[in-house]
């Protein structure tokens, strides 16, 4: 039992990281019906922005929680700007083209970021400084949580809660929902659809960057290709929850994290990556619209 | 100078020449109606005025200003709004949120609240359903919401696209009564309708659009008496 609980704790922590990344996929999809395949690479960039930020703040030599928070926020801000640039330079020009063009563009941006990362950061892994020294906290006999895991959980929950408040209760959040429902009707309200799309990309990128920094806190080796697998899995998580649906992305991410950790613990670490795609196949067969998705017949 | 005028407008939808040199105008305080069959270009015309579709040539003037190239979301802020064909309410948002979005460009919070209450007075059915998701409303109620939402920007001209479409006849009469009331409060109305009978009964002037061209324009009463119009749009 204690093993199971321990796995659950690990799974939920890991899952909250997937959830943060999945939110970006699902929000962009909700607004543009575009799968932003470069999103996993924003997570990678987030980790690297965090690395640079911790150098500026000398956070490695003299770590403190305040500096860790500064590193997190700086990385989120820089990545939001990168997200905005990507949208303006790569996606906006193809917005009126067929959807396939946008998808291919997204794959192109992803390759550009990965290989650009190799060029700029170098192909060899970099070490993310330990901003917060690890401590283990016993919850129950045989069940423990590290302070880093707790930080991941708390930060994720705070961010997701903030996002929810923003989307449901602010003027811009409601405009976002309007745009996601119908671009034409939204512009008839006086909403600048372009501006809302930009904001969506910025928020999604900031959340992915936060995930990047949070993961780097725990497993400090970061490299330019680190975003591929988590990006794919978070995409599966978004589909699992029902793409376009914000609570769905959170639930999908958690399910994904728990499934992965359980498979690693009870079956074999070999299947760790496979389970994500097993889940994808199952959900596509059983409930293609996702857990929270509504079945929508595509209008022709 | 007319409050709203469309001058020689040419619009293409892909390869289709949807509007061919259309001109019309609306004077302050009027109800002007545009009737015509399906596919005549009525909706395209309204979308072009609102800036959703761009014109190939010609221009749209609103209160002395050329708005042909102004983006849709800025036109709303200038005082011209639209209740679109098919209503397009934000189904996953409440009635109140829909109205709030109608006032998106306004900052005067207390005035917005007053206007919202005024809408609830004009459309009492919306008051009963204020917290309900608008997707759960009946077609007629959604139409009322779409009109109310368009009015929340405090427009001086409002474009109404087929407010009677797919709505129970009893509600249609209600909605037309509301349109007259809105106009009485000082809003110029450009009304697109397939229900020519109703539209001509409340309008002062009317235009008949056929395959992208204005083929007739006259006072509404005269159009209603015109044998050709009667044969084509009023069922003999």
XYZ file of C-alpha atoms in Angstrom:
536
model
C 0.000 0.000 0.000
C 2.717 2.439 0.907
C 4.447 1.709 -2.381
C 1.237 2.500 -4.199
C 0.784 5.758 -2.310
C 4.385 6.700 -2.975
C 3.882 6.029 -6.672
C 0.732 8.083 -6.612
C 2.561 11.028 -5.061
C 5.285 10.772 -7.688
C 2.733 10.344 -10.457
C 0.685 13.370 -9.479
C 3.812 15.527 -9.266
C 5.013 14.382 -12.649
C 1.519 14.697 -14.033
C 1.223 18.314 -12.946
C 4.214 19.068 -15.180
C 2.450 17.434 -18.122
C -0.647 19.391 -17.229
C 1.228 22.694 -17.414
C 2.539 21.852 -20.870
C -0.780 20.404 -22.029
C -2.528 23.677 -21.146
C -0.553 25.480 -23.833
C -1.477 22.923 -26.473
C -5.107 23.018 -25.562
C -5.402 26.817 -25.351
C -3.763 27.370 -28.712
C -5.911 24.648 -30.214
C -9.011 26.187 -28.667
C -8.281 29.537 -30.294
C -6.713 28.567 -33.609
C -7.513 24.866 -34.151
C -3.760 24.490 -34.511
C -1.595 21.841 -32.887
C 1.472 23.845 -31.996
C 4.076 21.130 -32.339
C 6.786 23.561 -31.288
C 5.244 23.770 -27.842
C 7.469 21.067 -26.324
C 10.471 23.067 -27.460
C 9.200 26.103 -25.581
C 9.391 23.908 -22.483
C 13.052 23.261 -23.377
C 13.666 26.968 -23.956
C 12.052 27.663 -20.600
C 14.635 25.474 -18.898
C 17.467 27.250 -20.722
C 16.037 30.701 -19.993
C 15.955 29.577 -16.376
C 19.593 28.560 -16.613
C 20.604 31.969 -17.953
C 18.441 33.740 -15.421
C 20.081 31.842 -12.566
C 23.453 32.977 -13.885
C 22.334 36.625 -13.948
C 20.998 36.399 -10.435
C 24.034 34.368 -9.252
C 21.502 31.906 -7.949
C 23.888 28.950 -8.116
C 26.501 30.443 -5.792
C 24.042 31.808 -3.314
C 20.708 29.962 -3.644
C 17.570 31.269 -1.994
C 13.847 30.734 -2.513
C 13.434 34.354 -3.620
C 16.041 33.877 -6.322
C 14.417 30.617 -7.380
C 11.155 32.500 -7.790
C 12.909 35.236 -9.773
C 14.454 32.625 -12.038
C 11.038 31.063 -12.598
C 9.362 34.379 -13.397
C 12.176 35.575 -15.666
C 12.075 32.354 -17.622
C 8.290 32.577 -17.958
C 8.493 36.162 -19.159
C 11.250 35.536 -21.711
C 9.513 32.442 -23.022
C 6.244 34.334 -23.316
C 8.064 36.832 -25.536
C 9.547 34.001 -27.600
C 6.073 32.497 -27.932
C 4.753 35.831 -29.134
C 7.551 36.137 -31.700
C 6.942 32.622 -33.004
C 3.267 33.369 -33.439
C 3.916 36.656 -35.229
C 6.705 35.436 -37.484
C 5.723 31.846 -38.231
C 2.016 31.256 -37.663
C 0.358 34.556 -38.454
C 1.480 34.578 -42.110
C -0.131 31.178 -42.708
C -3.287 31.762 -40.662
C -5.534 32.121 -43.696
C -3.922 29.168 -45.488
C -5.193 25.595 -45.253
C -4.705 24.016 -41.846
C -2.084 21.623 -43.145
C 0.223 24.559 -43.928
C 0.028 25.710 -40.333
C 0.741 22.197 -39.083
C 3.785 21.849 -41.303
C 4.914 25.295 -40.184
C 4.617 24.143 -36.572
C 6.804 21.120 -37.242
C 9.282 23.409 -38.976
C 9.372 25.774 -35.999
C 9.939 22.804 -33.719
C 12.943 21.642 -35.755
C 14.246 25.187 -35.898
C 14.088 25.589 -32.126
C 15.741 22.214 -31.471
C 18.570 22.700 -33.911
C 18.842 26.394 -33.174
C 19.176 25.281 -29.551
C 22.077 23.014 -30.484
C 23.706 25.942 -32.244
C 23.205 28.448 -29.440
C 23.364 26.331 -26.276
C 25.542 23.476 -27.605
C 24.558 19.846 -28.013
C 26.071 18.644 -24.745
C 23.818 18.670 -21.667
C 24.096 21.664 -19.355
C 23.688 21.497 -15.623
C 20.870 23.447 -14.118
C 22.045 24.818 -10.768
C 20.444 23.479 -7.646
C 18.403 26.471 -6.632
C 16.752 24.702 -3.746
C 18.692 21.970 -1.904
C 16.749 18.743 -1.737
C 15.079 17.661 1.481
C 12.813 14.721 2.009
C 9.647 15.011 4.007
C 8.001 11.843 5.335
C 4.237 11.898 4.905
C 3.326 8.440 6.172
C 5.501 5.458 6.998
C 7.010 4.484 3.682
C 5.585 7.493 1.828
C 7.797 10.496 1.360
C 7.790 13.609 -0.737
C 10.759 15.793 -1.532
C 10.539 19.529 -1.030
C 11.205 19.892 -4.755
C 8.216 17.739 -5.588
C 6.136 19.886 -3.281
C 7.359 23.000 -5.057
C 6.425 21.515 -8.418
C 2.959 20.716 -7.108
C 2.366 24.027 -5.405
C 3.636 26.133 -8.300
C 1.589 24.122 -10.804
C -1.553 24.423 -8.725
C -1.073 28.167 -8.262
C -0.509 28.683 -11.990
C -3.491 26.585 -12.984
C -5.708 28.337 -10.486
C -4.518 31.720 -11.735
C -5.225 30.657 -15.313
C -8.707 29.537 -14.394
C -9.480 32.821 -12.654
C -8.080 34.728 -15.610
C -10.078 32.853 -18.237
C -13.369 32.791 -16.360
C -13.448 36.139 -14.649
C -11.470 38.765 -16.519
C -12.532 40.780 -19.517
C -9.622 39.455 -21.576
C -10.307 35.902 -20.414
C -13.905 36.147 -21.550
C -12.738 37.609 -24.841
C -10.502 34.565 -25.150
C -13.486 32.277 -24.712
C -15.388 34.315 -27.271
C -12.573 34.034 -29.818
C -12.287 30.318 -29.184
C -15.995 29.986 -29.872
C -16.227 32.103 -33.010
C -13.667 34.510 -34.472
C -16.214 36.406 -36.530
C -18.639 36.991 -33.673
C -15.739 37.999 -31.434
C -14.566 40.686 -33.821
C -18.148 41.966 -34.076
C -17.885 42.616 -30.329
C -14.859 44.811 -30.938
C -12.393 42.172 -29.802
C -9.086 42.224 -31.637
C -8.700 38.559 -32.524
C -4.998 39.057 -33.302
C -4.362 40.451 -29.862
C -6.156 37.572 -28.154
C -4.173 35.037 -30.196
C -0.944 36.742 -29.136
C -1.970 36.677 -25.481
C -2.886 33.000 -25.764
C 0.522 32.118 -27.158
C 2.214 34.139 -24.439
C 0.315 32.451 -21.627
C 0.798 28.966 -23.074
C 4.517 29.574 -23.519
C 4.907 30.953 -20.004
C 3.248 27.850 -18.557
C 5.469 25.523 -20.593
C 8.513 27.502 -19.462
C 7.433 27.117 -15.846
C 7.229 23.363 -16.432
C 10.738 23.446 -17.904
C 12.184 25.219 -14.878
C 10.312 22.989 -12.433
C 11.596 19.834 -14.088
C 15.115 21.222 -14.254
C 14.982 21.795 -10.497
C 14.614 18.062 -10.002
C 16.551 16.566 -12.892
C 19.141 19.202 -13.680
C 20.527 17.916 -16.981
C 19.083 20.052 -19.745
C 19.716 19.798 -23.476
C 18.102 21.115 -26.679
C 16.182 17.933 -27.448
C 14.711 17.549 -23.981
C 11.347 18.954 -25.087
C 10.465 16.341 -27.676
C 9.195 13.529 -25.479
C 7.490 15.621 -22.782
C 5.982 17.721 -25.565
C 4.527 14.688 -27.313
C 3.232 13.250 -24.071
C 1.668 16.510 -23.007
C 0.000 16.649 -26.411
C -1.404 13.177 -25.745
C -2.526 14.438 -22.327
C -4.375 17.324 -23.978
C -6.085 14.924 -26.392
C -6.882 12.624 -23.500
C -8.663 15.390 -21.636
C -10.372 16.685 -24.768
C -8.293 19.114 -26.772
C -9.467 22.689 -26.484
C -10.762 22.054 -22.979
C -8.760 23.639 -20.152
C -9.803 21.429 -17.210
C -9.403 18.486 -19.582
C -5.731 19.318 -20.082
C -5.151 19.281 -16.325
C -6.915 15.960 -15.838
C -5.231 14.485 -18.909
C -1.840 15.556 -17.611
C -2.445 13.999 -14.211
C -3.723 10.745 -15.714
C -0.667 10.641 -17.941
C 1.758 11.257 -15.086
C 0.194 8.677 -12.802
C -0.043 6.090 -15.578
C 3.589 6.587 -16.462
C 4.858 6.275 -12.903
C 2.654 3.252 -12.187
C 3.811 1.463 -15.314
C 7.416 2.198 -14.404
C 6.896 0.970 -10.853
C 4.763 -2.096 -11.406
C 5.646 -3.259 -14.912
C 8.955 -2.113 -16.247
C 10.619 1.229 -16.965
C 10.907 0.013 -20.558
C 7.205 0.717 -21.075
C 7.386 4.163 -19.611
C 7.237 5.964 -22.947
C 4.958 3.396 -24.530
C 2.126 3.933 -22.068
C 1.511 7.464 -23.347
C 0.831 6.189 -26.813
C -1.187 3.239 -25.565
C -3.380 5.782 -23.795
C -3.615 7.816 -27.007
C -4.718 4.799 -29.022
C -7.233 3.752 -26.393
C -8.797 7.189 -26.089
C -8.989 7.577 -29.859
C -10.773 4.244 -30.111
C -13.100 4.633 -27.160
C -13.766 8.336 -26.845
C -12.109 10.306 -29.629
C -13.279 13.681 -28.306
C -11.424 13.064 -25.029
C -12.619 12.734 -21.451
C -14.201 16.204 -21.282
C -14.591 16.788 -24.984
C -17.938 17.059 -26.654
C -18.323 15.094 -29.832
C -18.472 17.732 -32.547
C -19.337 16.843 -36.072
C -17.087 18.772 -38.360
C -19.073 21.016 -40.697
C -18.113 20.650 -44.312
C -24.710 63.490 -45.844
C -26.091 60.091 -45.002
C -25.173 58.479 -41.713
C -24.195 55.302 -43.498
C -23.569 54.999 -47.197
C -22.260 52.254 -49.385
C -20.880 53.408 -52.702
C -20.325 51.149 -55.692
C -19.212 48.206 -53.643
C -17.643 45.225 -55.394
C -16.913 42.147 -53.305
C -15.596 38.755 -54.287
C -15.921 35.568 -52.258
C -13.098 33.547 -53.781
C -14.029 33.445 -57.446
C -17.647 34.419 -56.859
C -18.553 38.019 -57.636
C -20.858 38.421 -54.644
C -21.608 42.143 -54.806
C -21.627 44.035 -58.088
C -21.467 47.777 -57.655
C -23.903 47.993 -54.775
C -24.851 51.424 -53.467
C -27.221 52.248 -50.664
C -27.592 54.682 -47.811
C -29.274 55.033 -44.457
C -30.208 58.370 -42.891
C -30.029 58.995 -39.178
C -33.118 57.643 -37.431
C -34.329 55.460 -40.290
C -35.165 51.814 -40.512
C -33.928 50.696 -43.896
C -34.482 47.174 -45.087
C -32.678 45.102 -47.596
C -34.690 42.212 -48.984
C -33.744 39.525 -51.411
C -33.578 35.791 -51.940
C -31.049 33.425 -50.458
C -27.642 34.016 -51.990
C -28.468 37.498 -53.258
C -25.558 38.908 -51.259
C -27.372 40.443 -48.294
C -25.156 38.875 -45.654
C -22.034 39.622 -47.673
C -23.047 43.258 -47.790
C -23.497 43.471 -44.022
C -20.213 41.672 -43.447
C -18.434 44.083 -45.729
C -19.911 47.089 -43.941
C -18.755 45.616 -40.620
C -15.264 45.008 -41.960
C -15.395 41.204 -41.812
C -15.062 40.868 -45.571
C -12.885 43.177 -47.603
C -14.132 45.004 -50.636
C -12.464 44.815 -54.018
C -13.533 48.339 -54.872
C -16.008 50.962 -53.754
C -16.307 52.346 -50.271
C -18.302 52.385 -47.076
C -18.803 55.761 -45.381
C -19.975 56.017 -41.799
C -20.740 59.473 -40.392
C -18.433 61.092 -42.918
C -15.587 58.716 -42.376
C -14.332 56.127 -44.864
C -14.421 52.806 -42.972
C -13.807 50.512 -45.952
C -10.378 49.451 -44.693
C -11.011 49.777 -40.954
C -10.735 46.389 -39.177
C -13.962 44.896 -37.830
C -13.116 45.317 -34.169
C -12.447 49.038 -34.630
C -15.688 49.644 -36.494
C -17.639 48.533 -33.424
C -15.835 51.163 -31.375
C -16.851 53.831 -33.902
C -20.535 53.189 -33.219
C -21.655 50.655 -35.797
C -22.489 47.144 -34.650
C -24.103 44.041 -36.042
C -26.261 41.157 -34.959
C -24.992 38.487 -37.372
C -26.841 35.892 -39.380
C -27.299 32.699 -37.391
C -27.084 34.736 -34.146
C -23.604 33.504 -33.205
C -24.147 33.881 -29.479
C -21.272 32.600 -27.366
C -22.960 29.335 -26.464
C -20.620 28.397 -23.630
C -21.015 31.747 -21.869
C -23.942 33.004 -19.822
C -26.474 35.539 -21.094
C -24.860 38.169 -18.850
C -21.380 37.408 -20.131
C -22.606 37.674 -23.705
C -24.014 41.113 -22.967
C -20.821 42.118 -21.212
C -18.829 41.111 -24.291
C -21.136 43.278 -26.385
C -19.796 46.213 -24.372
C -16.205 45.021 -24.738
C -14.939 48.344 -26.096
C -16.571 50.441 -23.405
C -14.944 51.360 -20.119
C -17.846 53.049 -18.303
C -18.736 50.193 -15.973
C -21.752 51.726 -14.274
C -23.217 52.828 -17.595
C -22.677 49.340 -18.972
C -24.650 47.939 -16.073
C -27.452 50.433 -16.749
C -27.534 49.446 -20.400
C -27.613 45.796 -19.465
C -30.619 46.406 -17.233
C -32.237 48.361 -20.056
C -31.758 45.317 -22.298
C -33.406 43.150 -19.674
C -36.347 45.551 -19.706
C -36.575 45.432 -23.465
C -36.222 41.636 -23.506
C -37.683 40.335 -20.231
C -37.103 36.734 -21.299
C -33.374 37.375 -21.121
C -33.718 38.594 -17.538
C -35.221 35.261 -16.494
C -32.292 33.494 -18.105
C -29.465 35.860 -17.193
C -27.271 33.197 -15.557
C -28.064 30.494 -18.087
C -25.563 29.411 -20.728
C -26.723 31.057 -23.926
C -26.390 27.785 -25.844
C -29.346 26.464 -23.844
C -31.702 29.259 -24.960
C -34.378 28.771 -27.597
C -33.742 30.146 -31.082
C -35.904 33.188 -30.437
C -34.217 33.928 -27.141
C -30.812 33.606 -28.761
C -31.937 36.086 -31.399
C -33.011 38.529 -28.711
C -29.654 38.052 -27.038
C -27.785 38.648 -30.294
C -29.675 41.906 -30.834
C -29.236 43.007 -27.222
C -25.546 42.168 -27.386
C -25.143 44.280 -30.535
C -26.821 47.191 -28.729
C -24.498 46.953 -25.720
C -21.799 48.815 -27.642
C -24.194 51.810 -27.804
C -24.189 51.889 -31.593
C -25.675 54.738 -33.570
C -26.251 52.338 -36.450
C -27.070 48.678 -35.979
C -27.093 46.048 -38.724
C -29.516 43.180 -38.158
C -29.049 40.092 -40.294
C -32.175 37.928 -40.621
C -33.570 38.325 -37.129
C -36.605 36.223 -38.064
C -34.661 33.247 -39.371
C -35.797 29.954 -37.870
C -37.951 31.558 -35.185
C -41.520 30.837 -34.140
C -43.956 33.328 -35.777
C -45.194 34.657 -32.437
C -41.669 35.523 -31.360
C -40.966 37.106 -34.736
C -43.671 39.696 -34.014
C -42.120 40.384 -30.618
C -38.716 40.830 -32.140
C -39.967 43.209 -34.804
C -41.777 45.231 -32.151
C -38.445 45.434 -30.324
C -36.669 46.599 -33.451
C -39.154 49.452 -33.807
C -38.597 50.351 -30.161
C -34.811 50.326 -30.596
C -35.163 52.619 -33.590
C -37.498 54.914 -31.630
C -34.700 55.299 -29.082
C -32.520 56.812 -31.777
C -30.638 53.942 -33.357
C -30.552 53.751 -37.134
C -31.389 50.229 -38.282
C -30.305 48.456 -41.440
C -32.400 45.325 -41.514
C -31.702 42.374 -43.773
C -34.666 40.048 -44.123
C -36.116 37.214 -46.104
C -39.404 37.884 -44.380
C -40.069 40.805 -46.696
C -43.602 41.324 -45.468
C -42.558 42.010 -41.877
C -39.500 43.975 -42.884
C -41.394 46.318 -45.229
C -44.071 46.849 -42.602
C -41.651 48.509 -40.182
C -39.129 50.092 -42.551
C -39.262 53.552 -44.058
C -37.313 52.641 -47.164
C -36.188 49.417 -48.751
C -33.795 47.948 -51.269
C -34.198 44.768 -53.259
C -31.029 42.841 -53.898
C -30.811 40.224 -56.643
C -27.649 38.253 -57.430
C -25.370 40.899 -56.021
C -27.118 43.952 -57.504
C -29.621 46.444 -56.174
C -32.544 46.087 -58.597
C -35.080 48.283 -56.827
C -35.135 50.949 -54.179
C -38.109 52.843 -52.899
C -40.184 53.780 -49.908
C -41.172 50.640 -48.075
C -44.881 51.148 -48.616
C -44.363 51.531 -52.346
C -42.180 48.455 -52.501
C -44.830 46.485 -50.683
C -47.338 47.594 -53.316
C -45.031 46.932 -56.259
C -46.392 44.008 -58.311
C -42.934 42.569 -59.028
C -41.951 42.649 -55.377
C -45.291 41.162 -54.406
C -44.832 38.327 -56.865
C -41.246 37.566 -55.945
C -41.077 38.223 -52.202
C -44.526 38.601 -50.744
C -46.092 35.426 -52.080
C -48.302 37.165 -54.696
